[in-house]
Amino acid sequence: GQSLEQPSEVTAVEGAIVQINCTYQTSGFYGLSWYQQHDGGAPTFLSYNALDGLEETGRFSSFLSRSDSYGYLLLQELQMKDSASYFCAVRFSRAGGSYIPTFGRGTSLIVHP
Amino acid sequence: DAGVIQSPRHEVTEMGQEVTLRCKPISGHNSLFWYRQTMMRGLELLIYFNNNVPIDDSGMPEDRFSAKMPNASFSTLKIQPSEPRDSAVYFCASSLGPMVQENEQFFGPGTRLTVL
């Protein structure tokens, strides 16, 4: 089956750097995505890694190691508005050629002043 | 573009009633997803359409749930009869296509369903 593991909660102070890890077990892996969701809101796309290495988008970076079935989201210069839930998601292939998205349970990031 | 549109935003109903949730994907997007989010189970994929055709419905919990996509700009998720355990936030999302490089999903605001 498919499974993703990420910490349930992470806390940090404003201005700091925080890393949210995600490990996965899936067959037919086709990339790792990250989404942000504020309380009462909808998930919004942050990043996608198909290949090993680091992808940087402003204050956010995402890393993937396919050999380790592991990735992380790095948030720098934390701001209060970064307090939200962060989900890793993978797409895996099912027989018939469809690519099925599966989300982790989410990590609640709490940023303190 | 207005983004993914869902209606209603909130629905309160009584057990046994039929509930219909609606979704309009972003114009030009060929893939549409229905998700359910609860504290207990997280964000679960219910069903996934590509070019209006259901591709994977293995996440649909039981026969009480059905989904349709009669055209590229409209989809419905129906629960009949509804039960209290169906209470959740239901999200619709769309993406350009099914290929992994067309990966980014755009989520609607969700429908918060409460079944009493």
PDB file of N, CA and C in Angstrom, chain B residues 6-91:
ATOM      1  N   GLN B   6     -17.028  25.971  -5.556  1.00  0.00           N
ATOM      2  CA  GLN B   6     -17.826  24.917  -4.929  1.00  0.00           C
ATOM      3  C   GLN B   6     -19.070  25.523  -4.295  1.00  0.00           C
ATOM      4  N   SER B   7     -20.135  24.759  -4.328  1.00  0.00           N
ATOM      5  CA  SER B   7     -21.348  25.173  -3.628  1.00  0.00           C
ATOM      6  C   SER B   7     -22.078  23.944  -3.104  1.00  0.00           C
ATOM      7  N   PRO B   8     -22.791  24.082  -1.996  1.00  0.00           N
ATOM      8  CA  PRO B   8     -22.772  25.251  -1.119  1.00  0.00           C
ATOM      9  C   PRO B   8     -21.492  25.300  -0.304  1.00  0.00           C
ATOM     10  N   ARG B   9     -21.243  26.383   0.392  1.00  0.00           N
ATOM     11  CA  ARG B   9     -20.067  26.464   1.252  1.00  0.00           C
ATOM     12  C   ARG B   9     -20.320  25.755   2.578  1.00  0.00           C
ATOM     13  N   HIS B  10     -21.546  25.793   3.012  1.00  0.00           N
ATOM     14  CA  HIS B  10     -21.934  25.112   4.249  1.00  0.00           C
ATOM     15  C   HIS B  10     -23.253  24.403   4.002  1.00  0.00           C
ATOM     16  N   GLU B  11     -23.354  23.203   4.580  1.00  0.00           N
ATOM     17  CA  GLU B  11     -24.592  22.444   4.452  1.00  0.00           C
ATOM     18  C   GLU B  11     -24.852  21.737   5.767  1.00  0.00           C
ATOM     19  N   VAL B  12     -26.016  21.957   6.307  1.00  0.00           N
ATOM     20  CA  VAL B  12     -26.438  21.248   7.513  1.00  0.00           C
ATOM     21  C   VAL B  12     -27.694  20.484   7.146  1.00  0.00           C
ATOM     22  N   THR B  13     -27.687  19.196   7.396  1.00  0.00           N
ATOM     23  CA  THR B  13     -28.818  18.371   7.021  1.00  0.00           C
ATOM     24  C   THR B  13     -29.061  17.317   8.085  1.00  0.00           C
ATOM     25  N   GLU B  14     -30.160  16.651   7.956  1.00  0.00           N
ATOM     26  CA  GLU B  14     -30.484  15.597   8.912  1.00  0.00           C
ATOM     27  C   GLU B  14     -30.178  14.233   8.324  1.00  0.00           C
ATOM     28  N   MET B  15     -29.834  13.345   9.187  1.00  0.00           N
ATOM     29  CA  MET B  15     -29.537  11.977   8.791  1.00  0.00           C
ATOM     30  C   MET B  15     -30.645  11.432   7.896  1.00  0.00           C
ATOM     31  N   GLY B  16     -30.231  10.777   6.821  1.00  0.00           N
ATOM     32  CA  GLY B  16     -31.198  10.187   5.905  1.00  0.00           C
ATOM     33  C   GLY B  16     -31.503  11.050   4.704  1.00  0.00           C
ATOM     34  N   GLN B  17     -31.163  12.332   4.769  1.00  0.00           N
ATOM     35  CA  GLN B  17     -31.434  13.229   3.655  1.00  0.00           C
ATOM     36  C   GLN B  17     -30.371  13.077   2.571  1.00  0.00           C
ATOM     37  N   GLU B  18     -30.757  13.450   1.358  1.00  0.00           N
ATOM     38  CA  GLU B  18     -29.815  13.462   0.235  1.00  0.00           C
ATOM     39  C   GLU B  18     -29.054  14.773   0.229  1.00  0.00           C
ATOM     40  N   VAL B  19     -27.778  14.681  -0.037  1.00  0.00           N
ATOM     41  CA  VAL B  19     -26.916  15.876  -0.100  1.00  0.00           C
ATOM     42  C   VAL B  19     -26.227  15.887  -1.456  1.00  0.00           C
ATOM     43  N   THR B  20     -26.232  17.026  -2.111  1.00  0.00           N
ATOM     44  CA  THR B  20     -25.532  17.176  -3.390  1.00  0.00           C
ATOM     45  C   THR B  20     -24.556  18.331  -3.304  1.00  0.00           C
ATOM     46  N   LEU B  21     -23.294  18.022  -3.542  1.00  0.00           N
ATOM     47  CA  LEU B  21     -22.252  19.035  -3.552  1.00  0.00           C
ATOM     48  C   LEU B  21     -21.848  19.294  -4.995  1.00  0.00           C
ATOM     49  N   ARG B  22     -21.541  20.547  -5.291  1.00  0.00           N
ATOM     50  CA  ARG B  22     -21.277  20.942  -6.669  1.00  0.00           C
ATOM     51  C   ARG B  22     -19.903  21.568  -6.824  1.00  0.00           C
ATOM     52  N   CYS B  23     -19.354  21.386  -8.018  1.00  0.00           N
ATOM     53  CA  CYS B  23     -18.012  21.899  -8.272  1.00  0.00           C
ATOM     54  C   CYS B  23     -17.884  22.348  -9.721  1.00  0.00           C
ATOM     55  N   LYS B  24     -17.282  23.511  -9.897  1.00  0.00           N
ATOM     56  CA  LYS B  24     -16.921  23.985 -11.232  1.00  0.00           C
ATOM     57  C   LYS B  24     -15.411  24.121 -11.267  1.00  0.00           C
ATOM     58  N   PRO B  25     -14.717  23.306 -12.075  1.00  0.00           N
ATOM     59  CA  PRO B  25     -13.256  23.382 -12.118  1.00  0.00           C
ATOM     60  C   PRO B  25     -12.782  24.599 -12.887  1.00  0.00           C
ATOM     61  N   ILE B  26     -11.499  24.837 -12.825  1.00  0.00           N
ATOM     62  CA  ILE B  26     -10.903  25.923 -13.595  1.00  0.00           C
ATOM     63  C   ILE B  26     -10.992  25.583 -15.082  1.00  0.00           C
ATOM     64  N   SER B  27     -11.399  26.548 -15.867  1.00  0.00           N
ATOM     65  CA  SER B  27     -11.543  26.339 -17.300  1.00  0.00           C
ATOM     66  C   SER B  27     -10.220  25.887 -17.907  1.00  0.00           C
ATOM     67  N   GLY B  28     -10.296  24.812 -18.713  1.00  0.00           N
ATOM     68  CA  GLY B  28      -9.088  24.297 -19.352  1.00  0.00           C
ATOM     69  C   GLY B  28      -8.414  23.175 -18.584  1.00  0.00           C
ATOM     70  N   HIS B  29      -8.838  22.980 -17.354  1.00  0.00           N
ATOM     71  CA  HIS B  29      -8.298  21.866 -16.577  1.00  0.00           C
ATOM     72  C   HIS B  29      -9.040  20.584 -16.951  1.00  0.00           C
ATOM     73  N   ASN B  30      -8.275  19.516 -17.134  1.00  0.00           N
ATOM     74  CA  ASN B  30      -8.870  18.269 -17.603  1.00  0.00           C
ATOM     75  C   ASN B  30      -9.069  17.233 -16.504  1.00  0.00           C
ATOM     76  N   SER B  31      -8.456  17.459 -15.339  1.00  0.00           N
ATOM     77  CA  SER B  31      -8.580  16.504 -14.237  1.00  0.00           C
ATOM     78  C   SER B  31      -9.321  17.151 -13.077  1.00  0.00           C
ATOM     79  N   LEU B  32     -10.196  16.366 -12.463  1.00  0.00           N
ATOM     80  CA  LEU B  32     -10.970  16.857 -11.331  1.00  0.00           C
ATOM     81  C   LEU B  32     -10.948  15.814 -10.226  1.00  0.00           C
ATOM     82  N   PHE B  33     -10.785  16.286  -9.005  1.00  0.00           N
ATOM     83  CA  PHE B  33     -10.644  15.413  -7.844  1.00  0.00           C
ATOM     84  C   PHE B  33     -11.667  15.826  -6.794  1.00  0.00           C
ATOM     85  N   TRP B  34     -12.242  14.855  -6.116  1.00  0.00           N
ATOM     86  CA  TRP B  34     -13.059  15.094  -4.920  1.00  0.00           C
ATOM     87  C   TRP B  34     -12.329  14.502  -3.710  1.00  0.00           C
ATOM     88  N   TYR B  35     -12.170  15.323  -2.676  1.00  0.00           N
ATOM     89  CA  TYR B  35     -11.522  14.903  -1.433  1.00  0.00           C
ATOM     90  C   TYR B  35     -12.479  15.114  -0.262  1.00  0.00           C
ATOM     91  N   ARG B  36     -12.213  14.356   0.801  1.00  0.00           N
ATOM     92  CA  ARG B  36     -12.914  14.553   2.066  1.00  0.00           C
ATOM     93  C   ARG B  36     -11.852  14.762   3.134  1.00  0.00           C
ATOM     94  N   GLN B  37     -12.057  15.746   4.005  1.00  0.00           N
ATOM     95  CA  GLN B  37     -11.093  16.011   5.068  1.00  0.00           C
ATOM     96  C   GLN B  37     -11.761  15.972   6.427  1.00  0.00           C
ATOM     97  N   THR B  38     -11.215  15.143   7.306  1.00  0.00           N
ATOM     98  CA  THR B  38     -11.661  15.071   8.691  1.00  0.00           C
ATOM     99  C   THR B  38     -10.434  15.041   9.591  1.00  0.00           C
ATOM    100  N   MET B  39     -10.642  15.347  10.856  1.00  0.00           N
ATOM    101  CA  MET B  39      -9.529  15.288  11.800  1.00  0.00           C
ATOM    102  C   MET B  39      -9.026  13.847  11.926  1.00  0.00           C
ATOM    103  N   MET B  40      -9.954  12.911  11.905  1.00  0.00           N
ATOM    104  CA  MET B  40      -9.576  11.517  12.145  1.00  0.00           C
ATOM    105  C   MET B  40      -8.813  10.910  10.969  1.00  0.00           C
ATOM    106  N   ARG B  41      -9.240  11.228   9.753  1.00  0.00           N
ATOM    107  CA  ARG B  41      -8.710  10.515   8.591  1.00  0.00           C
ATOM    108  C   ARG B  41      -7.872  11.397   7.659  1.00  0.00           C
ATOM    109  N   GLY B  42      -7.793  12.689   7.979  1.00  0.00           N
ATOM    110  CA  GLY B  42      -6.997  13.563   7.130  1.00  0.00           C
ATOM    111  C   GLY B  42      -7.680  13.848   5.808  1.00  0.00           C
ATOM    112  N   LEU B  43      -6.885  14.081   4.783  1.00  0.00           N
ATOM    113  CA  LEU B  43      -7.380  14.429   3.449  1.00  0.00           C
ATOM    114  C   LEU B  43      -7.381  13.161   2.600  1.00  0.00           C
ATOM    115  N   GLU B  44      -8.574  12.712   2.249  1.00  0.00           N
ATOM    116  CA  GLU B  44      -8.716  11.448   1.516  1.00  0.00           C
ATOM    117  C   GLU B  44      -9.245  11.721   0.110  1.00  0.00           C
ATOM    118  N   LEU B  45      -8.634  11.104  -0.876  1.00  0.00           N
ATOM    119  CA  LEU B  45      -9.149  11.185  -2.239  1.00  0.00           C
ATOM    120  C   LEU B  45     -10.356  10.258  -2.365  1.00  0.00           C
ATOM    121  N   LEU B  46     -11.463  10.796  -2.840  1.00  0.00           N
ATOM    122  CA  LEU B  46     -12.673   9.989  -3.030  1.00  0.00           C
ATOM    123  C   LEU B  46     -12.751   9.463  -4.456  1.00  0.00           C
ATOM    124  N   ILE B  47     -12.605  10.359  -5.417  1.00  0.00           N
ATOM    125  CA  ILE B  47     -12.738   9.990  -6.812  1.00  0.00           C
ATOM    126  C   ILE B  47     -11.985  10.995  -7.659  1.00  0.00           C
ATOM    127  N   TYR B  48     -11.594  10.547  -8.835  1.00  0.00           N
ATOM    128  CA  TYR B  48     -10.750  11.348  -9.718  1.00  0.00           C
ATOM    129  C   TYR B  48     -11.266  11.147 -11.149  1.00  0.00           C
ATOM    130  N   PHE B  49     -11.524  12.274 -11.831  1.00  0.00           N
ATOM    131  CA  PHE B  49     -11.978  12.258 -13.220  1.00  0.00           C
ATOM    132  C   PHE B  49     -10.884  12.807 -14.117  1.00  0.00           C
ATOM    133  N   ASN B  50     -10.791  12.267 -15.315  1.00  0.00           N
ATOM    134  CA  ASN B  50      -9.968  12.861 -16.344  1.00  0.00           C
ATOM    135  C   ASN B  50     -10.802  12.959 -17.612  1.00  0.00           C
ATOM    136  N   ASN B  51     -10.860  14.159 -18.191  1.00  0.00           N
ATOM    137  CA  ASN B  51     -11.705  14.388 -19.369  1.00  0.00           C
ATOM    138  C   ASN B  51     -13.120  13.869 -19.145  1.00  0.00           C
ATOM    139  N   ASN B  52     -13.650  14.161 -17.969  1.00  0.00           N
ATOM    140  CA  ASN B  52     -15.026  13.853 -17.573  1.00  0.00           C
ATOM    141  C   ASN B  52     -15.269  12.369 -17.287  1.00  0.00           C
ATOM    142  N   VAL B  53     -14.254  11.540 -17.394  1.00  0.00           N
ATOM    143  CA  VAL B  53     -14.410  10.104 -17.190  1.00  0.00           C
ATOM    144  C   VAL B  53     -13.844   9.728 -15.825  1.00  0.00           C
ATOM    145  N   PRO B  54     -14.606   8.985 -15.011  1.00  0.00           N
ATOM    146  CA  PRO B  54     -14.041   8.572 -13.713  1.00  0.00           C
ATOM    147  C   PRO B  54     -12.889   7.596 -13.923  1.00  0.00           C
ATOM    148  N   ILE B  55     -11.737   7.944 -13.369  1.00  0.00           N
ATOM    149  CA  ILE B  55     -10.543   7.136 -13.532  1.00  0.00           C
ATOM    150  C   ILE B  55     -10.330   6.225 -12.327  1.00  0.00           C
ATOM    151  N   ASP B  56     -10.561   6.755 -11.149  1.00  0.00           N
ATOM    152  CA  ASP B  56     -10.346   5.966  -9.941  1.00  0.00           C
ATOM    153  C   ASP B  56     -11.361   6.379  -8.889  1.00  0.00           C
ATOM    154  N   ASP B  57     -12.184   5.447  -8.465  1.00  0.00           N
ATOM    155  CA  ASP B  57     -13.179   5.736  -7.433  1.00  0.00           C
ATOM    156  C   ASP B  57     -12.976   4.836  -6.225  1.00  0.00           C
ATOM    157  N   SER B  58     -11.773   4.320  -6.074  1.00  0.00           N
ATOM    158  CA  SER B  58     -11.518   3.381  -4.984  1.00  0.00           C
ATOM    159  C   SER B  58     -11.645   4.035  -3.611  1.00  0.00           C
ATOM    160  N   GLY B  59     -11.600   5.347  -3.552  1.00  0.00           N
ATOM    161  CA  GLY B  59     -11.740   6.042  -2.288  1.00  0.00           C
ATOM    162  C   GLY B  59     -13.170   6.332  -1.889  1.00  0.00           C
ATOM    163  N   MET B  60     -14.113   6.083  -2.761  1.00  0.00           N
ATOM    164  CA  MET B  60     -15.522   6.314  -2.417  1.00  0.00           C
ATOM    165  C   MET B  60     -15.900   5.326  -1.318  1.00  0.00           C
ATOM    166  N   PRO B  61     -16.358   5.823  -0.168  1.00  0.00           N
ATOM    167  CA  PRO B  61     -16.501   4.954   1.004  1.00  0.00           C
ATOM    168  C   PRO B  61     -17.544   3.837   0.835  1.00  0.00           C
ATOM    169  N   GLU B  62     -18.622   4.090   0.182  1.00  0.00           N
ATOM    170  CA  GLU B  62     -19.656   3.067   0.034  1.00  0.00           C
ATOM    171  C   GLU B  62     -20.674   3.532  -0.998  1.00  0.00           C
ATOM    172  N   ASP B  63     -21.625   2.648  -1.256  1.00  0.00           N
ATOM    173  CA  ASP B  63     -22.588   2.922  -2.323  1.00  0.00           C
ATOM    174  C   ASP B  63     -23.447   4.161  -2.075  1.00  0.00           C
ATOM    175  N   ARG B  64     -23.440   4.653  -0.897  1.00  0.00           N
ATOM    176  CA  ARG B  64     -24.227   5.864  -0.618  1.00  0.00           C
ATOM    177  C   ARG B  64     -23.632   7.080  -1.327  1.00  0.00           C
ATOM    178  N   PHE B  65     -22.375   6.969  -1.720  1.00  0.00           N
ATOM    179  CA  PHE B  65     -21.678   8.064  -2.381  1.00  0.00           C
ATOM    180  C   PHE B  65     -21.655   7.821  -3.890  1.00  0.00           C
ATOM    181  N   SER B  66     -21.938   8.869  -4.650  1.00  0.00           N
ATOM    182  CA  SER B  66     -21.811   8.786  -6.100  1.00  0.00           C
ATOM    183  C   SER B  66     -21.341  10.138  -6.621  1.00  0.00           C
ATOM    184  N   ALA B  67     -20.620  10.103  -7.723  1.00  0.00           N
ATOM    185  CA  ALA B  67     -20.117  11.338  -8.330  1.00  0.00           C
ATOM    186  C   ALA B  67     -20.320  11.278  -9.829  1.00  0.00           C
ATOM    187  N   LYS B  68     -20.583  12.449 -10.396  1.00  0.00           N
ATOM    188  CA  LYS B  68     -20.765  12.548 -11.831  1.00  0.00           C
ATOM    189  C   LYS B  68     -20.031  13.763 -12.367  1.00  0.00           C
ATOM    190  N   MET B  69     -19.679  13.690 -13.624  1.00  0.00           N
ATOM    191  CA  MET B  69     -19.105  14.846 -14.299  1.00  0.00           C
ATOM    192  C   MET B  69     -19.709  14.886 -15.696  1.00  0.00           C
ATOM    193  N   PRO B  70     -20.869  15.482 -15.850  1.00  0.00           N
ATOM    194  CA  PRO B  70     -21.568  15.464 -17.143  1.00  0.00           C
ATOM    195  C   PRO B  70     -20.887  16.273 -18.232  1.00  0.00           C
ATOM    196  N   ASN B  71     -20.081  17.248 -17.833  1.00  0.00           N
ATOM    197  CA  ASN B  71     -19.320  18.021 -18.819  1.00  0.00           C
ATOM    198  C   ASN B  71     -18.060  18.583 -18.169  1.00  0.00           C
ATOM    199  N   ALA B  72     -17.251  19.234 -18.949  1.00  0.00           N
ATOM    200  CA  ALA B  72     -15.937  19.677 -18.474  1.00  0.00           C
ATOM    201  C   ALA B  72     -16.002  20.774 -17.427  1.00  0.00           C
ATOM    202  N   SER B  73     -17.165  21.370 -17.244  1.00  0.00           N
ATOM    203  CA  SER B  73     -17.233  22.508 -16.339  1.00  0.00           C
ATOM    204  C   SER B  73     -18.096  22.254 -15.114  1.00  0.00           C
ATOM    205  N   PHE B  74     -18.470  20.994 -14.870  1.00  0.00           N
ATOM    206  CA  PHE B  74     -19.370  20.749 -13.751  1.00  0.00           C
ATOM    207  C   PHE B  74     -19.259  19.325 -13.236  1.00  0.00           C
ATOM    208  N   SER B  75     -19.232  19.202 -11.907  1.00  0.00           N
ATOM    209  CA  SER B  75     -19.234  17.882 -11.289  1.00  0.00           C
ATOM    210  C   SER B  75     -20.080  17.926 -10.025  1.00  0.00           C
ATOM    211  N   THR B  76     -20.655  16.802  -9.688  1.00  0.00           N
ATOM    212  CA  THR B  76     -21.429  16.693  -8.448  1.00  0.00           C
ATOM    213  C   THR B  76     -20.958  15.490  -7.647  1.00  0.00           C
ATOM    214  N   LEU B  77     -21.058  15.623  -6.343  1.00  0.00           N
ATOM    215  CA  LEU B  77     -20.844  14.516  -5.411  1.00  0.00           C
ATOM    216  C   LEU B  77     -22.122  14.401  -4.590  1.00  0.00           C
ATOM    217  N   LYS B  78     -22.734  13.228  -4.634  1.00  0.00           N
ATOM    218  CA  LYS B  78     -24.017  13.033  -3.979  1.00  0.00           C
ATOM    219  C   LYS B  78     -23.890  11.987  -2.887  1.00  0.00           C
ATOM    220  N   ILE B  79     -24.533  12.261  -1.777  1.00  0.00           N
ATOM    221  CA  ILE B  79     -24.582  11.303  -0.670  1.00  0.00           C
ATOM    222  C   ILE B  79     -26.058  11.032  -0.385  1.00  0.00           C
ATOM    223  N   GLN B  80     -26.445   9.783  -0.496  1.00  0.00           N
ATOM    224  CA  GLN B  80     -27.840   9.417  -0.298  1.00  0.00           C
ATOM    225  C   GLN B  80     -27.944   7.974   0.193  1.00  0.00           C
ATOM    226  N   PRO B  81     -28.430   7.751   1.409  1.00  0.00           N
ATOM    227  CA  PRO B  81     -28.790   8.739   2.419  1.00  0.00           C
ATOM    228  C   PRO B  81     -27.582   9.183   3.224  1.00  0.00           C
ATOM    229  N   SER B  82     -27.623  10.388   3.735  1.00  0.00           N
ATOM    230  CA  SER B  82     -26.492  10.886   4.521  1.00  0.00           C
ATOM    231  C   SER B  82     -26.543  10.337   5.942  1.00  0.00           C
ATOM    232  N   GLU B  83     -25.355  10.240   6.561  1.00  0.00           N
ATOM    233  CA  GLU B  83     -25.226   9.761   7.941  1.00  0.00           C
ATOM    234  C   GLU B  83     -24.323  10.728   8.702  1.00  0.00           C
ATOM    235  N   PRO B  84     -24.448  10.771  10.016  1.00  0.00           N
ATOM    236  CA  PRO B  84     -23.603  11.696  10.804  1.00  0.00           C
ATOM    237  C   PRO B  84     -22.110  11.517  10.548  1.00  0.00           C
ATOM    238  N   ARG B  85     -21.672  10.293  10.281  1.00  0.00           N
ATOM    239  CA  ARG B  85     -20.241  10.076  10.055  1.00  0.00           C
ATOM    240  C   ARG B  85     -19.758  10.659   8.728  1.00  0.00           C
ATOM    241  N   ASP B  86     -20.678  11.141   7.909  1.00  0.00           N
ATOM    242  CA  ASP B  86     -20.289  11.808   6.664  1.00  0.00           C
ATOM    243  C   ASP B  86     -19.909  13.266   6.897  1.00  0.00           C
ATOM    244  N   SER B  87     -20.121  13.752   8.095  1.00  0.00           N
ATOM    245  CA  SER B  87     -19.772  15.136   8.414  1.00  0.00           C
ATOM    246  C   SER B  87     -18.273  15.353   8.191  1.00  0.00           C
ATOM    247  N   ALA B  88     -17.943  16.338   7.384  1.00  0.00           N
ATOM    248  CA  ALA B  88     -16.548  16.579   6.986  1.00  0.00           C
ATOM    249  C   ALA B  88     -16.517  17.831   6.117  1.00  0.00           C
ATOM    250  N   VAL B  89     -15.315  18.230   5.721  1.00  0.00           N
ATOM    251  CA  VAL B  89     -15.169  19.239   4.681  1.00  0.00           C
ATOM    252  C   VAL B  89     -14.842  18.509   3.389  1.00  0.00           C
ATOM    253  N   TYR B  90     -15.613  18.786   2.355  1.00  0.00           N
ATOM    254  CA  TYR B  90     -15.417  18.156   1.057  1.00  0.00           C
ATOM    255  C   TYR B  90     -14.796  19.178   0.111  1.00  0.00           C
ATOM    256  N   PHE B  91     -13.638  18.811  -0.430  1.00  0.00           N
ATOM    257  CA  PHE B  91     -12.935  19.692  -1.356  1.00  0.00           C
ATOM    258  C   PHE B  91     -13.005  19.120  -2.768  1.00  0.00           C
TER     259      PHE B  91
END
